[in-house]
Amino acid sequence: MTFVAKPRVHHPQLPLNDLGLNRRDYEGAVSTLCAGCGHDSVSAAIVQACAELSLPPHRFAKISGIGCSSKTPSYFLNASHGFNAVHGRMPSVATGANLANRELHCIGVSGDGDSASIGIGQFAHIVRRRINMLYIVDNNGTYGLTKGQFSATNDKGSTSKKGVPNLYEPIDLVSMALQIGASFVARSFSGDKQQLVPLLKGALLHRGFAFIDVISPCVAFNNHNGSTKSYDYVRGHGASVVTADFLPKDFIATAAETVVDYAPGTTETVALPDGSRLRLSKLDESYDPHDRAHALAHVLEAQQRGEVVTGLLYVDPDASDCHEILDTVETPLNALGEAELCPGQGALDRINAGLR
Amino acid sequence: MKATDIRDPSYFHKVVDCQWACPAHTPVPDYIRLIAEERYTEAYMVNWESNVFPGILGRTCDRPCEPACRRVRTEEKPVAICRLKRVAADHKGDISPYMPALPTRKNGKRIALLGAGPASLAVARDLLPLGYEVDLFDRDPAGGGMMRSQIPAFRLPADVLEEEVDLILNMGVNAHFNYEITSMKDMLDMNYDAYFVGTGAPRGRDLDLPGRQEVDAHISIGIDWLGSVAFGHTHSISGKVIVMGGGNTAMDCCRTSKRLGAESVTVVVRSAFEVMKASDWEKEEALDERIPIVNNRPPKEFVHENGKLKGVVFGCVKPVRDEASGRLRYEPTGEPDVYMECDHILMAIGQENHCPWIERDIGLEFDKWDCPILDETTFQSTHPKVFFGGDSAFGPENIIWASAHAHQAAISIHLFCQGKDLKEDRPPEGLNLISQKMGVHEWSYDAEHDPAQRFIVPHADKSKALGNIKVEVELGFDRALGAREAQRCLNCDVQTVFVEPLCIECDACVDICPMDCITFASNGDEDDLRARLTAPAENAEQDLYVSEELPTGRVMVKDEDVCLHCGLCAERCPTNAWDMQKSAIHIPQLGTYAA
Ligand SMILES: Cc1ncc(C[n+]2csc(CCOP(=O)(O)OP(=O)(O)O)c2C)c(N)n1
Ligand code: SF4
Ligand SMILES: [Mg+2]
């Protein structure tokens, strides 16, 4: 908890984006989380990504559940709409929000407790329904808010702060997301904004369900030597398979970049709906980020070896989202007039007739 | 880059821009905090110890601290540092308990101080607490030097001046006033252990143009004229007055003329308005009193009739910036010369140090500009017993320089009298760092950033001020306004101190910093690093604070340029790798720091 208010003044050379706004215009209230909490870095990365993409800071729906992670929507995009749902129920509220107003960028922030324990049912179904949103799990392997109980993503054998080992196998949300049909799946680390920010940009612009599992250390309860979700552990065991670079719409490769000699088969670009692109650089030529089964296998194998696979693991730029699946109306519900919303007896009669 | 050595006193000293810019290195944030706490007496003493004349300087200082103020870089207007100094002086209580103890037993050494201006007085103040016998000589009937003779009472009331001059005289100075020094040889024959020359820059420049001799009775040298007003010999000036020159003396001359009854007053300057030597606020005051300032008009000729001055002919020039040097040149505009009528001219085109009374065969050497040859550190002349300071050392400067020189000269005199080496044995600067952390989220300084704009100092009613030379124009901040202005100080002396081994590289400081000062990056040379930081570090005058290498192979780089010292990095640091620590820079001084 910080009592010194963050000054409104900013660096005199802070750049302005296409909307004439600077990064500070995308901030939220000053965080009340513990100093050094990884979740704050995730919020800062969201601020940076949204500012750099020149997205209007008031056109977002921020939805969350319960937990330290779920508090973070207060700390970014102050001008936007937000809803703090009950524990584990962010997915159903996000589903409603996105179906009601498809024009808002929908960001859901949840925790490993919120999504992998009480909310695991909701998680599975929002993935399956492919809601067009960015779903972030700030994954710290613990229930931070309730003072450090093991969460369901905590690795077997990893210990509590007092040294007691965890006896259960972990749930891997990345694997679940891959399996159930997410069309953009990534894992990253709160301590690596160079990796995280381009992933967030790609996910924000991706049409379909984008899931990012961000390892985000809990400095209060799970940043000790027995933890596999500590700053040190992730830095020592992280293995990036596919790095994503964000290339804006008007991107023209500089001379220096054109001559970079990528090994054959290791880079490719993926188009995003607004005309920008993601350039993927693979460490291993054989990795295929468009093959769901392959990605899943790789993640599982790496997990066996004790590696934390990061980067953009899977992307399907042509996947359909829930609106397409349901063939919903183009216009957000709040912009429809009474005549469209209540088409009257005649319309009902026609529907009934169609069912006879 | 190499890791920053924060133990070097100059590193954090530079971060305190105001203190660094102040010739006397007054610890500005220290006294501003005391003002905020309404501890005016202590605030005054912090000033008195380092600059010796807080009440006087709070009205007249050239304020090199203000353009240096960090607020200029973050929000344009500096803290009104000078006016806050005056707040401390105006509202102080009894300072006697804080005065240095004076030894009853003298140390047997006798020092002669020549001139009773700020430099000599400050030397006296530094030497007396160590038991020196101090004799002061001046041709004027009272002490203060140029502070008394050249600064008009509407800027510096007599009581303010006298209080601070007397404070020193009453410490036990043997003052010899109305004592015209005519020979340095004679002085040396008096066999003092050391001499300090603080006779200022008492010769005002003149202009030898056609007609100059003929109109001599109608031309006064600005500083001499101000002196005669100050000592009550001149009470009025009549007719149309032209003041020539663009420095502070010119501004004082024109404003004094207006008060002493001139029918009209015009300032004519040969150069452009922007490059006039006068401080901006002095120019503003003159304009505010509706005194026209005419620029780019070099004088050509004094026009007279039957021995009476009729006016002056001026040429017309325009400033042209020289591409190569960036300096202004003046070219004739081709317009016809202008003639301006006048009855009296006040010549304020500069002044020089001038010591005709120092014989040139006594081992005290002068350079080709007729300035004494001095050691810039010790202020010792080529005659080992003779030291210089103030305007007589390196030419005209502000009072604050006199205080600064005096402290150094006093140290030199002391070392000299003890038979020590003036350079080897000089006490070094020191640094103390004290954490300001009080509790988990409590800091012993007011870290909150105050976005307030600079407050405006109230002025005396103009009709009253212009009618009487003794009415002080600026009224100074009252306690309430002073407290508000004090809040604008960014506490730049509360330093961000980084301890590498504690850092876990969590980025919390990077994320919270409102000014994007902090970056964790791979190391490089300075230019390369400056270009790779979170925000560009384009102000090369401000240092980069670079840590040792961290476990990820990166270094922490902090650009000191626009740091608000808000403490949020330390506040958000989980491991106390960042701490806010108050730096106290010890500038060696005799007197109060004497041991
Ligand atoms: C219905 C319900 N059950 C239990 C709780 C108690 N509770 C609050 S937060 C939390 C776990 C939060 O863990 P996580 O989502 O990982 O968030 P973190 O604090 O670690 O970021 C629990 C169990 C609750 N608030 N509501
Ligand atoms: S308890 Fe852990 S998760 Fe919660 S704010 Fe503190 S560090 Fe972050
Ligand atoms: Mg958690």
mmCIF file with all atom_site columns, C-alpha atoms in Angstrom, chain A residues 41-113:
data_model
loop_
_atom_site.group_PDB
_atom_site.id
_atom_site.type_symbol
_atom_site.label_atom_id
_atom_site.label_alt_id
_atom_site.label_comp_id
_atom_site.label_asym_id
_atom_site.label_entity_id
_atom_site.label_seq_id
_atom_site.pdbx_PDB_ins_code
_atom_site.Cartn_x
_atom_site.Cartn_y
_atom_site.Cartn_z
_atom_site.occupancy
_atom_site.B_iso_or_equiv
_atom_site.pdbx_formal_charge
_atom_site.auth_seq_id
_atom_site.auth_comp_id
_atom_site.auth_asym_id
_atom_site.auth_atom_id
_atom_site.pdbx_PDB_model_num
ATOM 1  C CA . SER A 1 41  ? 4.364   -5.127  -13.727 1.00 0.00 ? 41  SER A CA 1
ATOM 2  C CA . VAL A 1 42  ? 1.616   -6.853  -15.687 1.00 0.00 ? 42  VAL A CA 1
ATOM 3  C CA . SER A 1 43  ? -0.579  -3.778  -15.227 1.00 0.00 ? 43  SER A CA 1
ATOM 4  C CA . ALA A 1 44  ? 2.286   -1.557  -16.372 1.00 0.00 ? 44  ALA A CA 1
ATOM 5  C CA . ALA A 1 45  ? 2.733   -3.774  -19.419 1.00 0.00 ? 45  ALA A CA 1
ATOM 6  C CA . ILE A 1 46  ? -0.980  -3.471  -20.249 1.00 0.00 ? 46  ILE A CA 1
ATOM 7  C CA . VAL A 1 47  ? -0.721  0.319   -19.927 1.00 0.00 ? 47  VAL A CA 1
ATOM 8  C CA . GLN A 1 48  ? 2.262   0.364   -22.239 1.00 0.00 ? 48  GLN A CA 1
ATOM 9  C CA . ALA A 1 49  ? 0.684   -1.960  -24.808 1.00 0.00 ? 49  ALA A CA 1
ATOM 10 C CA . CYS A 1 50  ? -2.616  -0.046  -24.963 1.00 0.00 ? 50  CYS A CA 1
ATOM 11 C CA . ALA A 1 51  ? -0.841  3.324   -25.189 1.00 0.00 ? 51  ALA A CA 1
ATOM 12 C CA . GLU A 1 52  ? 1.501   2.167   -27.908 1.00 0.00 ? 52  GLU A CA 1
ATOM 13 C CA . LEU A 1 53  ? -1.398  0.685   -29.882 1.00 0.00 ? 53  LEU A CA 1
ATOM 14 C CA . SER A 1 54  ? -3.220  4.039   -29.613 1.00 0.00 ? 54  SER A CA 1
ATOM 15 C CA . LEU A 1 55  ? -6.369  2.284   -28.431 1.00 0.00 ? 55  LEU A CA 1
ATOM 16 C CA . PRO A 1 56  ? -8.901  4.719   -26.964 1.00 0.00 ? 56  PRO A CA 1
ATOM 17 C CA . PRO A 1 57  ? -8.466  4.326   -23.196 1.00 0.00 ? 57  PRO A CA 1
ATOM 18 C CA . HIS A 1 58  ? -12.203 4.571   -22.523 1.00 0.00 ? 58  HIS A CA 1
ATOM 19 C CA . ARG A 1 59  ? -13.204 1.770   -24.899 1.00 0.00 ? 59  ARG A CA 1
ATOM 20 C CA . PHE A 1 60  ? -12.399 -1.195  -22.698 1.00 0.00 ? 60  PHE A CA 1
ATOM 21 C CA . ALA A 1 61  ? -14.347 -3.539  -20.500 1.00 0.00 ? 61  ALA A CA 1
ATOM 22 C CA . LYS A 1 62  ? -12.114 -4.731  -17.658 1.00 0.00 ? 62  LYS A CA 1
ATOM 23 C CA . ILE A 1 63  ? -13.525 -7.713  -15.830 1.00 0.00 ? 63  ILE A CA 1
ATOM 24 C CA . SER A 1 64  ? -11.993 -9.627  -12.939 1.00 0.00 ? 64  SER A CA 1
ATOM 25 C CA . GLY A 1 65  ? -12.773 -12.033 -10.123 1.00 0.00 ? 65  GLY A CA 1
ATOM 26 C CA . ILE A 1 66  ? -11.307 -12.070 -6.625  1.00 0.00 ? 66  ILE A CA 1
ATOM 27 C CA . GLY A 1 67  ? -7.665  -12.034 -5.606  1.00 0.00 ? 67  GLY A CA 1
ATOM 28 C CA . CYS A 1 68  ? -4.749  -9.646  -5.676  1.00 0.00 ? 68  CYS A CA 1
ATOM 29 C CA . SER A 1 69  ? -4.574  -10.221 -9.418  1.00 0.00 ? 69  SER A CA 1
ATOM 30 C CA . SER A 1 70  ? -8.258  -9.479  -9.749  1.00 0.00 ? 70  SER A CA 1
ATOM 31 C CA . LYS A 1 71  ? -7.747  -6.123  -8.036  1.00 0.00 ? 71  LYS A CA 1
ATOM 32 C CA . THR A 1 72  ? -5.382  -4.949  -10.755 1.00 0.00 ? 72  THR A CA 1
ATOM 33 C CA . PRO A 1 73  ? -7.943  -3.615  -13.267 1.00 0.00 ? 73  PRO A CA 1
ATOM 34 C CA . SER A 1 74  ? -8.198  -0.662  -10.878 1.00 0.00 ? 74  SER A CA 1
ATOM 35 C CA . TYR A 1 75  ? -4.574  0.107   -11.632 1.00 0.00 ? 75  TYR A CA 1
ATOM 36 C CA . PHE A 1 76  ? -4.792  0.540   -15.396 1.00 0.00 ? 76  PHE A CA 1
ATOM 37 C CA . LEU A 1 77  ? -7.106  2.236   -17.876 1.00 0.00 ? 77  LEU A CA 1
ATOM 38 C CA . ASN A 1 78  ? -8.827  4.481   -15.397 1.00 0.00 ? 78  ASN A CA 1
ATOM 39 C CA . ALA A 1 79  ? -11.187 5.867   -18.003 1.00 0.00 ? 79  ALA A CA 1
ATOM 40 C CA . SER A 1 80  ? -12.680 2.493   -18.871 1.00 0.00 ? 80  SER A CA 1
ATOM 41 C CA . HIS A 1 81  ? -15.552 0.332   -17.710 1.00 0.00 ? 81  HIS A CA 1
ATOM 42 C CA . GLY A 1 82  ? -14.780 -2.240  -15.073 1.00 0.00 ? 82  GLY A CA 1
ATOM 43 C CA . PHE A 1 83  ? -16.585 -4.995  -13.218 1.00 0.00 ? 83  PHE A CA 1
ATOM 44 C CA . ASN A 1 84  ? -15.170 -6.861  -10.263 1.00 0.00 ? 84  ASN A CA 1
ATOM 45 C CA . ALA A 1 85  ? -17.116 -10.138 -10.248 1.00 0.00 ? 85  ALA A CA 1
ATOM 46 C CA . VAL A 1 86  ? -17.316 -12.710 -7.478  1.00 0.00 ? 86  VAL A CA 1
ATOM 47 C CA . HIS A 1 87  ? -14.599 -15.327 -7.035  1.00 0.00 ? 87  HIS A CA 1
ATOM 48 C CA . GLY A 1 88  ? -14.056 -17.408 -10.130 1.00 0.00 ? 88  GLY A CA 1
ATOM 49 C CA . ARG A 1 89  ? -16.935 -15.804 -12.052 1.00 0.00 ? 89  ARG A CA 1
ATOM 50 C CA . MET A 1 90  ? -15.042 -13.372 -14.223 1.00 0.00 ? 90  MET A CA 1
ATOM 51 C CA . PRO A 1 91  ? -15.699 -15.558 -17.326 1.00 0.00 ? 91  PRO A CA 1
ATOM 52 C CA . SER A 1 92  ? -19.470 -15.377 -17.150 1.00 0.00 ? 92  SER A CA 1
ATOM 53 C CA . VAL A 1 93  ? -19.499 -11.602 -16.628 1.00 0.00 ? 93  VAL A CA 1
ATOM 54 C CA . ALA A 1 94  ? -16.928 -11.151 -19.417 1.00 0.00 ? 94  ALA A CA 1
ATOM 55 C CA . THR A 1 95  ? -19.066 -13.331 -21.701 1.00 0.00 ? 95  THR A CA 1
ATOM 56 C CA . GLY A 1 96  ? -22.074 -11.151 -21.006 1.00 0.00 ? 96  GLY A CA 1
ATOM 57 C CA . ALA A 1 97  ? -20.122 -7.942  -21.501 1.00 0.00 ? 97  ALA A CA 1
ATOM 58 C CA . ASN A 1 98  ? -18.650 -9.057  -24.782 1.00 0.00 ? 98  ASN A CA 1
ATOM 59 C CA . LEU A 1 99  ? -21.951 -10.341 -26.137 1.00 0.00 ? 99  LEU A CA 1
ATOM 60 C CA . ALA A 1 100 ? -23.679 -7.102  -25.184 1.00 0.00 ? 100 ALA A CA 1
ATOM 61 C CA . ASN A 1 101 ? -21.063 -4.756  -26.604 1.00 0.00 ? 101 ASN A CA 1
ATOM 62 C CA . ARG A 1 102 ? -18.713 -6.304  -29.107 1.00 0.00 ? 102 ARG A CA 1
ATOM 63 C CA . GLU A 1 103 ? -17.077 -2.950  -29.798 1.00 0.00 ? 103 GLU A CA 1
ATOM 64 C CA . LEU A 1 104 ? -15.342 -2.719  -26.450 1.00 0.00 ? 104 LEU A CA 1
ATOM 65 C CA . HIS A 1 105 ? -11.951 -4.343  -26.006 1.00 0.00 ? 105 HIS A CA 1
ATOM 66 C CA . CYS A 1 106 ? -12.560 -6.932  -23.355 1.00 0.00 ? 106 CYS A CA 1
ATOM 67 C CA . ILE A 1 107 ? -9.765  -7.659  -20.877 1.00 0.00 ? 107 ILE A CA 1
ATOM 68 C CA . GLY A 1 108 ? -10.264 -10.236 -18.166 1.00 0.00 ? 108 GLY A CA 1
ATOM 69 C CA . VAL A 1 109 ? -7.711  -10.440 -15.382 1.00 0.00 ? 109 VAL A CA 1
ATOM 70 C CA . SER A 1 110 ? -7.763  -13.397 -13.070 1.00 0.00 ? 110 SER A CA 1
ATOM 71 C CA . GLY A 1 111 ? -5.462  -15.308 -10.763 1.00 0.00 ? 111 GLY A CA 1
ATOM 72 C CA . ASP A 1 112 ? -4.382  -18.908 -10.624 1.00 0.00 ? 112 ASP A CA 1
ATOM 73 C CA . GLY A 1 113 ? -6.659  -19.360 -7.621  1.00 0.00 ? 113 GLY A CA 1
#
